[in-house]
Coordinates of C-alpha atoms in Angstrom, one line a residue:
M212 CA 97.9 121.8 129.2
Q213 CA 97.2 118.5 130.7
G214 CA 98.2 115.8 128.8
L215 CA 100.5 117.3 125.5
T216 CA 103.7 116.3 126.3
E217 CA 106.3 115.0 124.2
E218 CA 106.2 111.6 125.4
N219 CA 102.4 111.4 124.5
L220 CA 102.0 113.0 121.5
K221 CA 104.5 110.1 120.5
L222 CA 102.9 107.8 122.1
L223 CA 99.9 108.9 119.9
A224 CA 102.3 109.3 116.8
G225 CA 103.8 106.6 116.5
P226 CA 108.6 107.1 116.4
R227 CA 107.7 107.0 112.4
S228 CA 105.7 110.0 112.6
Y229 CA 107.1 111.1 115.5
E230 CA 110.4 111.3 113.6
R231 CA 109.6 113.5 110.8
G232 CA 107.3 115.8 112.3
L233 CA 110.2 117.2 113.5
G234 CA 111.5 118.7 110.0
Y235 CA 108.9 121.0 109.9
L236 CA 109.3 123.0 113.0
D237 CA 110.5 125.7 110.3
A238 CA 107.3 124.5 108.5
L239 CA 104.3 126.5 110.4
S240 CA 103.4 129.3 109.9
G241 CA 99.5 131.5 110.6
V242 CA 99.8 129.6 115.2
E243 CA 96.5 130.7 117.0
V244 CA 96.3 129.5 120.6
G245 CA 92.3 129.6 121.4
D246 CA 91.0 128.1 124.4
G247 CA 92.1 125.0 124.9
W248 CA 92.5 124.3 121.1
V249 CA 95.3 125.5 119.1
T250 CA 95.4 126.4 114.5
A251 CA 98.8 126.8 112.3
S252 CA 99.6 126.5 109.0
V253 CA 102.1 124.1 107.6
H254 CA 103.9 123.8 104.2
G255 CA 105.0 120.7 102.8
T256 CA 104.0 119.7 99.8
E257 CA 100.8 120.8 100.1
R258 CA 99.5 122.9 102.2
Y259 CA 98.0 121.7 104.8
E260 CA 95.7 122.5 108.0
V261 CA 95.6 121.6 111.7
E262 CA 94.2 121.7 115.5
L263 CA 95.6 120.2 118.0
T264 CA 92.9 119.5 120.6
L265 CA 94.7 120.1 123.8
D266 CA 92.0 118.7 126.7
G267 CA 89.2 117.6 125.0
P268 CA 87.2 114.4 126.0
G269 CA 89.4 111.6 125.1
G270 CA 92.7 114.0 126.5
L271 CA 95.2 115.5 123.5
S272 CA 93.8 115.1 120.5
G273 CA 93.9 116.7 116.5
E274 CA 92.7 116.6 113.6
C275 CA 95.6 117.8 109.9
D276 CA 93.7 117.6 106.2
C277 CA 96.4 115.5 104.8
P278 CA 95.8 112.6 102.8
Y279 CA 97.5 109.8 105.6
G280 CA 95.5 112.6 109.0
M281 CA 92.2 111.8 107.7
E282 CA 91.8 107.9 107.8
G283 CA 92.1 109.2 111.1
N284 CA 95.7 109.6 111.7
F285 CA 98.3 111.1 113.7
C286 CA 100.3 113.0 112.1
K287 CA 103.6 115.0 111.6
H288 CA 101.8 117.3 110.8
L289 CA 100.4 116.9 113.9
V290 CA 103.8 116.1 115.6
A291 CA 105.9 119.1 114.4
L292 CA 102.6 121.4 116.0
G293 CA 102.6 119.8 119.3
L294 CA 106.5 121.0 119.3
T295 CA 106.1 124.0 118.7
V296 CA 103.1 124.5 121.7
L297 CA 105.9 122.7 124.1
A298 CA 108.5 125.2 123.1
Q299 CA 106.4 128.7 124.1
R300 CA 104.7 126.4 127.0
E301 CA 104.7 129.6 129.6
S302 CA 103.5 131.3 127.6
L303 CA 99.9 129.4 126.7
P304 CA 98.3 130.0 130.1
R305 CA 98.7 133.8 128.8
Q306 CA 97.6 132.7 125.3
R307 CA 94.6 131.1 126.3
K308 CA 92.7 133.8 128.9
A309 CA 92.9 136.1 126.1
A310 CA 91.5 133.8 123.8
R311 CA 88.8 133.9 126.2
D312 CA 89.1 138.1 126.8
R313 CA 89.1 137.7 122.6
A314 CA 85.5 135.4 123.0
Q315 CA 84.6 137.4 125.9
D316 CA 84.5 140.7 124.3
L317 CA 83.6 139.7 120.8
D318 CA 80.2 138.5 122.2
G319 CA 79.5 141.5 125.0
W320 CA 80.0 143.8 121.2
L321 CA 77.4 140.8 118.9
S322 CA 75.3 141.0 122.3
G323 CA 75.5 145.0 122.7
L324 CA 74.3 145.6 118.9
S325 CA 70.6 146.3 117.4
K326 CA 68.9 143.5 115.4
D327 CA 69.2 147.1 112.3
E328 CA 73.1 146.1 113.2
L329 CA 73.4 142.6 113.6
L330 CA 71.6 142.7 110.3
A331 CA 74.1 144.6 108.6
L332 CA 77.1 142.9 109.5
V333 CA 75.4 140.1 108.2
R334 CA 75.4 141.5 105.0
E335 CA 78.0 142.9 104.9
Q336 CA 79.2 139.1 105.2
V337 CA 77.4 137.8 103.1
G338 CA 78.3 139.9 100.3
E339 CA 82.1 138.5 100.5
D340 CA 81.5 135.3 101.7
R341 CA 79.9 133.8 98.4
Q342 CA 79.4 130.2 100.8
L343 CA 78.5 130.8 103.8
R344 CA 75.7 133.6 101.7
R345 CA 74.2 129.6 100.2
R346 CA 74.5 128.0 103.1
L347 CA 72.2 131.3 104.7
E348 CA 69.6 131.4 101.8
L349 CA 68.8 127.5 102.2
R350 CA 68.7 128.5 105.4
A351 CA 65.7 130.5 104.7
A352 CA 64.3 128.3 102.0
S353 CA 64.4 125.2 104.4
A354 CA 62.6 127.8 107.4
R355 CA 59.9 128.6 104.7
G356 CA 59.2 124.9 103.9
D357 CA 60.0 125.8 99.9
L358 CA 61.0 122.4 98.4
S359 CA 62.3 123.7 95.8
A360 CA 63.8 126.6 96.4
V361 CA 66.0 124.3 99.2
R362 CA 66.5 122.5 96.2
A363 CA 67.7 124.3 94.2
R364 CA 70.3 125.1 96.0
I365 CA 71.8 121.1 96.8
R366 CA 72.4 121.5 92.8
D367 CA 73.9 124.6 93.6
L368 CA 75.7 122.7 96.0
L369 CA 76.3 120.1 94.3
D370 CA 77.6 121.6 90.7
I371 CA 81.2 121.3 89.6
G372 CA 80.7 124.0 87.0
P373 CA 82.8 126.4 89.3
F374 CA 85.6 124.3 89.8
A375 CA 85.4 122.6 86.5
Q376 CA 87.7 123.8 84.0
Y377 CA 86.9 121.7 80.3
G378 CA 84.5 120.0 82.1
Y379 CA 86.6 118.5 85.4
V380 CA 87.5 119.8 88.5
E381 CA 91.2 118.6 89.5
Y382 CA 93.3 117.2 91.8
A383 CA 93.9 120.9 93.1
D384 CA 90.6 122.4 93.5
A385 CA 88.4 118.8 95.1
R386 CA 88.9 119.5 98.9
A387 CA 87.2 122.8 97.9
Y388 CA 84.8 121.1 95.9
A389 CA 84.4 118.8 97.7
D390 CA 83.7 120.8 101.4
Q391 CA 80.8 123.3 99.4
A392 CA 79.3 119.2 98.5
G393 CA 79.1 119.1 102.1
Q394 CA 77.7 122.0 102.1
A395 CA 74.5 120.4 101.3
V396 CA 74.6 117.1 103.3
S397 CA 74.6 119.5 106.3
E398 CA 71.7 120.8 105.1
I399 CA 69.8 117.4 104.3
G400 CA 70.6 117.4 108.1
A401 CA 69.4 120.5 109.3
L402 CA 65.7 119.1 107.6
T403 CA 65.6 116.7 109.3
G404 CA 65.9 118.3 113.0
S405 CA 63.3 120.9 112.0
G406 CA 60.9 118.8 111.7
R407 CA 61.1 118.0 108.3
A408 CA 62.2 114.7 107.8
D409 CA 59.8 113.7 104.7
D410 CA 61.4 116.5 103.0
A411 CA 65.3 114.8 103.8
V412 CA 64.7 112.1 102.9
T413 CA 63.6 112.6 99.7
L414 CA 66.5 115.4 98.8
A415 CA 69.2 112.8 100.1
R416 CA 68.3 110.7 97.1
E417 CA 68.4 113.4 95.0
A418 CA 71.3 114.7 96.4
M419 CA 72.9 110.8 95.3
R420 CA 71.8 110.3 92.4
L421 CA 73.4 114.4 92.0
L422 CA 76.6 112.9 93.3
A423 CA 76.3 109.9 92.0
D424 CA 77.2 112.3 88.9
A425 CA 80.1 114.8 89.6
V426 CA 81.9 111.4 91.0
E427 CA 82.6 110.6 87.3
S428 CA 83.6 114.3 86.5
V429 CA 86.6 114.9 90.2
D430 CA 89.7 114.0 90.5
D431 CA 88.9 112.6 94.8
S432 CA 92.6 110.1 94.9
D433 CA 92.6 111.9 98.5
G434 CA 88.2 111.2 98.8
W435 CA 86.7 113.6 99.9
L436 CA 84.2 113.0 97.6
G437 CA 84.2 109.1 99.6
Q438 CA 84.0 110.8 103.2
V439 CA 80.8 113.6 101.4
G440 CA 79.1 110.1 100.2
T441 CA 79.8 108.5 103.9
D442 CA 77.8 111.3 105.8
L443 CA 75.3 112.2 103.1
A444 CA 74.0 108.1 103.1
E445 CA 74.8 108.6 107.4
A446 CA 71.9 111.4 106.7
H447 CA 69.9 109.7 104.1
L448 CA 69.5 107.8 107.8
E449 CA 68.3 109.4 110.2
A450 CA 65.8 111.6 107.9
C451 CA 64.2 107.9 107.9
R452 CA 64.7 106.8 111.9
A453 CA 62.2 111.1 112.4
A454 CA 60.5 110.4 108.9
R455 CA 58.8 106.3 109.8
P456 CA 58.5 106.1 105.8
D457 CA 56.7 103.5 103.8
P458 CA 58.3 100.3 104.9
G459 CA 57.5 99.0 101.3
E460 CA 58.9 101.8 99.4
L461 CA 61.2 101.6 101.3
A462 CA 62.4 98.5 100.9
R463 CA 61.8 98.9 97.8
W464 CA 64.6 101.4 97.5
L465 CA 66.5 100.1 99.6
V466 CA 66.9 96.6 96.9
G467 CA 67.1 99.8 94.3
H468 CA 70.0 101.4 95.6
A469 CA 71.6 97.9 96.5
L470 CA 71.6 96.5 93.1
G471 CA 73.1 99.9 91.1
D472 CA 70.2 102.0 90.0
G473 CA 71.6 106.1 90.4
D474 CA 75.4 103.6 93.1
D475 CA 77.7 105.4 92.9
G476 CA 79.9 103.9 94.5
L477 CA 79.9 106.9 97.3
T478 CA 76.4 105.9 99.4
D479 CA 77.2 102.4 100.7
I480 CA 73.8 101.3 102.0
D481 CA 73.3 98.8 104.3
P482 CA 69.4 97.8 103.6
L483 CA 70.0 96.4 107.9
D484 CA 70.8 98.9 108.9
Y485 CA 66.9 100.1 108.1
Q486 CA 66.3 97.4 110.3
E487 CA 64.3 98.5 112.7
I488 CA 62.6 100.8 110.7
L489 CA 61.9 98.9 107.7
G490 CA 60.2 97.1 111.0
E491 CA 58.8 93.3 110.4
E492 CA 56.5 94.0 107.1
G493 CA 59.7 96.1 104.9
M494 CA 62.1 93.6 105.9
A495 CA 59.4 91.2 104.6
D496 CA 59.1 92.3 101.3
L497 CA 63.1 93.4 101.3
R498 CA 63.5 90.0 101.5
K499 CA 60.7 89.4 98.9
L500 CA 62.4 91.4 96.7
A501 CA 65.7 90.6 96.8
V502 CA 65.2 86.6 96.7
E503 CA 63.3 88.0 92.9
A504 CA 66.0 89.8 91.9
W505 CA 68.5 86.9 93.4
R506 CA 66.7 84.4 90.3
G507 CA 66.2 86.4 87.5
N508 CA 69.9 87.2 87.6
R509 CA 71.5 84.9 90.0
R510 CA 75.4 85.3 89.0
G511 CA 75.0 88.8 89.5
W512 CA 77.1 90.2 91.9
A513 CA 75.6 93.0 93.3
E514 CA 72.1 90.5 93.9
K515 CA 74.0 87.1 94.9
Y516 CA 75.6 89.8 97.7
L517 CA 72.4 91.1 99.3
M518 CA 70.8 87.6 98.5
E519 CA 73.5 86.5 100.8
R520 CA 73.5 89.3 103.9
L521 CA 69.8 88.3 104.3
A522 CA 70.6 85.8 104.2
K523 CA 73.3 85.4 107.1
A524 CA 72.0 88.4 109.4
G525 CA 68.3 85.8 109.3
G526 CA 70.6 82.6 110.1
D527 CA 69.7 81.0 107.0
V528 CA 72.9 78.6 106.1
D529 CA 70.8 77.0 103.0
A530 CA 69.8 81.0 101.4
V531 CA 73.3 81.1 102.4
I532 CA 74.4 78.2 100.7
A533 CA 71.6 78.1 97.6
V534 CA 73.7 81.2 96.9
Y535 CA 77.1 80.3 96.6
A536 CA 75.5 77.1 94.7
A537 CA 74.3 79.5 91.4
D538 CA 77.4 80.4 90.6
L539 CA 79.9 77.5 91.2
S540 CA 83.6 78.8 90.8
P541 CA 85.4 76.1 88.2
N542 CA 89.0 76.6 91.0
G543 CA 86.9 75.6 94.0
H544 CA 86.2 78.8 95.4
T545 CA 82.6 79.1 96.2
H546 CA 82.8 75.0 97.4
L547 CA 85.3 76.0 99.9
A548 CA 83.1 79.0 100.9
I549 CA 79.7 76.6 101.6
A550 CA 81.9 74.2 103.6
H551 CA 83.2 77.2 105.8
E552 CA 79.4 78.2 106.5
L553 CA 78.3 74.8 107.1
D554 CA 82.0 74.0 109.5
T555 CA 79.7 77.8 111.5
A556 CA 76.8 75.4 111.3
R557 CA 78.2 73.0 113.2
R558 CA 77.5 70.8 110.4
P559 CA 80.6 69.5 109.8
D560 CA 79.7 65.7 107.4
E561 CA 78.4 68.9 104.6
A562 CA 80.9 70.6 104.5
L563 CA 83.4 67.5 103.7
R564 CA 81.0 67.1 100.8
W565 CA 81.7 70.7 99.5
A566 CA 85.5 70.8 99.9
E567 CA 84.9 67.0 98.0
R568 CA 83.2 68.3 95.7
G569 CA 85.0 70.9 95.1
I570 CA 87.7 69.0 94.7
Q571 CA 86.6 66.5 92.1
D572 CA 84.2 69.3 90.0
A573 CA 87.5 71.4 89.0
R574 CA 88.8 71.5 85.6
D575 CA 91.7 71.8 85.9
L576 CA 93.5 70.5 88.8
A577 CA 96.9 72.9 88.8
A578 CA 94.6 75.3 89.0
V579 CA 92.7 75.2 91.9
D580 CA 91.7 77.5 95.4
T581 CA 94.9 76.4 97.0
A582 CA 93.0 76.9 100.1
L583 CA 90.5 73.6 99.4
V584 CA 93.3 72.3 99.0
D585 CA 94.3 72.2 102.2
Y586 CA 91.3 72.5 103.7
L587 CA 90.2 68.7 102.8
C588 CA 94.0 67.6 103.8
D589 CA 92.9 69.3 107.3
R590 CA 89.3 68.2 107.2
Y591 CA 91.2 64.3 106.0
T592 CA 93.7 64.0 108.4
Q593 CA 92.1 65.8 111.7
M594 CA 89.5 62.3 110.4
D595 CA 92.3 59.8 110.6
R596 CA 92.1 59.0 106.7
L597 CA 95.8 60.0 106.2
P598 CA 95.8 57.9 102.7
D599 CA 93.2 60.3 101.9
A600 CA 95.5 63.0 102.9
F601 CA 97.5 62.2 100.6
T602 CA 95.4 60.6 97.8
V603 CA 94.9 64.7 97.5
R604 CA 97.9 65.8 98.1
R605 CA 99.0 63.9 95.7
D606 CA 96.5 64.2 92.9
H607 CA 97.8 68.0 93.3
F608 CA 101.4 68.0 92.8
G609 CA 100.7 65.9 90.3
A610 CA 98.7 68.4 88.3
R611 CA 100.7 72.2 90.0
R612 CA 104.4 70.5 90.2
T613 CA 106.1 73.6 92.7
L614 CA 108.6 73.8 96.3
L615 CA 106.3 73.4 97.9
T616 CA 103.0 71.2 96.6
Y617 CA 106.4 68.4 97.0
Q618 CA 106.9 69.6 100.7
Q619 CA 102.8 68.9 101.2
L620 CA 102.9 65.0 99.1
R621 CA 106.1 65.5 101.1
A622 CA 104.9 65.4 104.9
A623 CA 101.5 63.9 104.1
A624 CA 103.7 61.1 102.4
R625 CA 105.3 60.1 105.3
A626 CA 102.4 60.1 107.5
A627 CA 100.7 57.8 105.6
D628 CA 104.0 55.6 106.3
R629 CA 104.6 56.2 101.9
W630 CA 107.4 58.7 101.1
P631 CA 110.2 56.4 99.6
A632 CA 108.5 54.6 97.2
E633 CA 106.7 58.3 96.2
R634 CA 110.0 60.5 96.3
E635 CA 111.0 58.5 93.9
R636 CA 108.4 59.0 91.8
A637 CA 107.9 62.9 92.5
L638 CA 111.5 63.0 91.5
A639 CA 111.2 61.3 88.3
L640 CA 108.1 63.7 87.0
L641 CA 110.1 67.3 88.2
R642 CA 113.0 65.5 86.2
A643 CA 111.1 65.1 83.3
E644 CA 110.2 68.1 83.3
A645 CA 113.6 69.0 83.4
E646 CA 114.6 67.5 81.4
R647 CA 111.4 69.5 78.9
R648 CA 112.2 73.2 80.2
Q649 CA 113.1 75.7 77.5
Q650 CA 116.2 77.8 77.3
G651 CA 113.5 82.3 78.6
W652 CA 112.1 80.0 81.4
Y653 CA 111.5 82.1 84.4
G654 CA 113.5 80.4 87.6
G655 CA 115.5 77.0 88.0
P656 CA 114.1 73.7 87.3
V657 CA 111.8 72.7 90.7
L658 CA 114.3 69.3 90.8
I659 CA 116.5 71.2 92.1
D660 CA 114.8 72.5 94.7
A661 CA 113.1 70.1 96.0
L662 CA 116.2 68.1 96.3
L663 CA 118.2 70.2 98.2
D664 CA 114.5 70.9 100.8
D665 CA 115.9 66.4 100.6
K666 CA 118.9 67.9 101.8
D667 CA 120.3 65.3 98.8
I668 CA 122.9 67.8 97.8
D669 CA 125.3 65.4 95.7
A670 CA 121.5 64.5 93.8
A671 CA 121.1 68.0 92.9
W672 CA 124.5 69.0 92.3
Q673 CA 124.4 66.4 90.1
A674 CA 120.7 67.5 88.9
A675 CA 122.2 70.6 88.2
T676 CA 125.4 69.2 86.3
D677 CA 122.6 67.2 83.8
T678 CA 119.9 69.7 84.2
G679 CA 121.1 73.2 84.0
A680 CA 120.6 75.6 87.6
D681 CA 119.8 79.5 87.5
D682 CA 122.0 81.2 89.5
H683 CA 120.0 81.8 93.1
Q684 CA 120.4 77.8 93.0
W685 CA 124.1 77.5 92.3
L686 CA 124.5 79.8 94.9
T687 CA 122.7 77.6 97.5
L688 CA 124.3 74.0 96.2
A689 CA 127.8 75.8 96.4
D690 CA 126.8 77.0 99.7
Q691 CA 125.3 74.3 101.0
A692 CA 128.5 72.1 99.4
R693 CA 130.5 73.9 100.5
P694 CA 132.0 71.7 103.5
T695 CA 132.3 68.9 101.0
R696 CA 133.2 69.6 97.8
P697 CA 134.7 72.9 98.5
A698 CA 136.5 73.2 94.4
D699 CA 133.1 72.4 93.3
A700 CA 131.9 75.1 95.3
L701 CA 134.9 77.5 94.5
R702 CA 133.8 77.7 90.8
V703 CA 130.8 78.6 91.0
Y704 CA 132.2 81.2 93.6
L705 CA 134.4 82.9 91.1
R706 CA 131.7 83.1 88.2
L707 CA 129.4 84.6 89.8
A708 CA 131.6 87.5 91.3
E709 CA 132.9 88.0 87.4
P710 CA 130.2 89.9 85.9
L711 CA 129.8 92.1 89.5
T712 CA 132.5 93.2 88.9
K713 CA 131.8 95.3 85.5
E714 CA 128.9 96.3 87.8
T715 CA 128.5 100.0 90.3
G716 CA 126.4 100.3 92.8
N717 CA 126.4 99.3 97.2
A718 CA 124.0 97.2 96.9
V719 CA 125.9 94.6 93.9
Y720 CA 130.0 95.1 96.0
E721 CA 127.5 94.3 99.3
R722 CA 126.9 90.7 96.9
L723 CA 130.7 90.7 95.5
T724 CA 132.8 91.1 99.2
S725 CA 129.3 87.7 100.6
L726 CA 130.9 86.0 97.3
L727 CA 134.8 86.2 98.1
L728 CA 134.4 85.6 101.8
S729 CA 132.7 82.1 100.5
I730 CA 136.1 82.3 97.8
R731 CA 138.8 82.3 100.8
D732 CA 136.6 79.7 102.4
C733 CA 136.7 77.5 100.1
H734 CA 141.1 77.7 99.2
R735 CA 141.6 77.6 102.7
R736 CA 139.4 74.6 103.2
L737 CA 141.6 73.4 100.4
G738 CA 145.7 75.1 101.4
T739 CA 145.3 76.9 98.9
Q740 CA 145.0 80.7 100.3
D741 CA 147.6 82.3 98.4
E742 CA 145.6 81.1 95.2
F743 CA 143.7 83.4 96.9
T744 CA 145.8 86.5 98.2
T745 CA 147.0 86.4 95.0
Y746 CA 143.4 86.5 92.8
L747 CA 142.7 89.2 95.5
T748 CA 145.6 91.7 95.5
A749 CA 144.5 91.0 91.1
L750 CA 140.8 92.1 92.3
R751 CA 141.7 94.7 94.6
T752 CA 144.3 96.5 92.0
G753 CA 141.1 96.4 89.1
Q754 CA 138.2 97.3 91.3
K755 CA 140.4 99.9 93.0
R756 CA 138.2 104.0 91.9
K757 CA 135.3 102.5 93.3
R758 CA 135.7 103.6 96.7
N759 CA 133.1 101.7 98.2
L760 CA 133.3 98.4 98.0
M761 CA 137.6 99.1 99.1
R762 CA 136.0 100.6 102.1
L763 CA 133.5 97.4 102.8
L764 CA 136.4 94.8 101.9
D765 CA 138.4 96.5 104.1
Q766 CA 135.7 96.2 106.8
H767 CA 135.3 92.3 105.7
G768 CA 139.6 91.9 106.3
L769 CA 140.1 91.2 102.8

């Protein structure tokens, strides 16, 4: 039982899952102790099967078929099982010995049976277990070399019919169907292992098409079929390694699959995984076919992705750039991708030209990729081209007037020693925009945020008075102006507090309490504490039924 401790459970699960696992100690059933493993069922919103490996090669580990566990995490259900095992640690050695004894007894009994008795036993199990019967039928057909029979069995295993109601497999039955589909994948792998890799390649491809059809009719919310698809792709790769199919034929199939011929989104096959199998001849065919497909559809996502992967794998930066350049996005994102590729290839001058072109080609500077703007300005700054960085920031702010672009313009203008004059121009743009604002616009004027960010409180207050501001801006203004303008701040706090007295909820009470503390501070600064006492007394009288509010006020001395 080395490795099974509370500390290790916490380490594997993390604090959150460990704490949640404490609540599942009474939800375990069917705990079974084996030699080195423990299994159980856990009942929560669903029933899950868990298994702890007590002393495997990597120490303590576990598996659970809950969604979180299927992602490879040590979940709360495993924590519950681990804690249950720890609670009976004194009896665990005895239970493990009993499990070994049972296994030895079973093996001894089976070894003593005659061939006829074993056959009778297997036939009995086959008659009772449909899944076992199907697996054995598939093994028998494989052993006979009967490809048509194996194909028929695999089709049966991938058939949704037994699990579907009205032609659709519901969430509750998806796991069972995926388990059956997984058996088909296992049998394809078994074909490779038995020396029939050519047949395994053929059947793996057929299974991919069948799975692609099936997934459209299965609620695979938990991703069970996704794992089947991953396993099927691996089975195909292993079969190809063993069978060594014709490189040209394999290249054609890989390109066709990558471009969507029968692609199901589940068997995500990377043609580069087949590089050693294809050899130089096959890779040449693969690249040729990919180029032809891309030239026929330069804007096709699959075509572009395949070309990009092959070009990057071959270290052909110019080919990668050609793929990007064939379909330049109007917001400059593609130009930026090209610039990054050229930077990686240590061609900075070309990278800069592509970034500059991205800005120049942008149809709408307000919609340009901000990462491109940042990249270009960073490059200009590194090259000590501060006026150029300032120009880009100014143009971007002119097209997209936000607090962030204002802050970026301010930093660039200061670096270029142009801020005082530029500030007036920028604020004039924001003031004109604030005066054009219409009711219903989301948020307050950017002008207020910019002046607040500049710490120009008086100008911000005047602008808010002239053009209006939203409540969040008024609150920020009041907080910043309170030391010098307590009377003005007090009026804001009182206005914001009034509607909160008509609402309920702990979040409302916390906001109201915060405002009351600010109101008290304003009265203290003004020397009118008696007015605050009168106000607070009236408020408490009117709100006395809100016990959580009263408790919160008491905690803050209000």
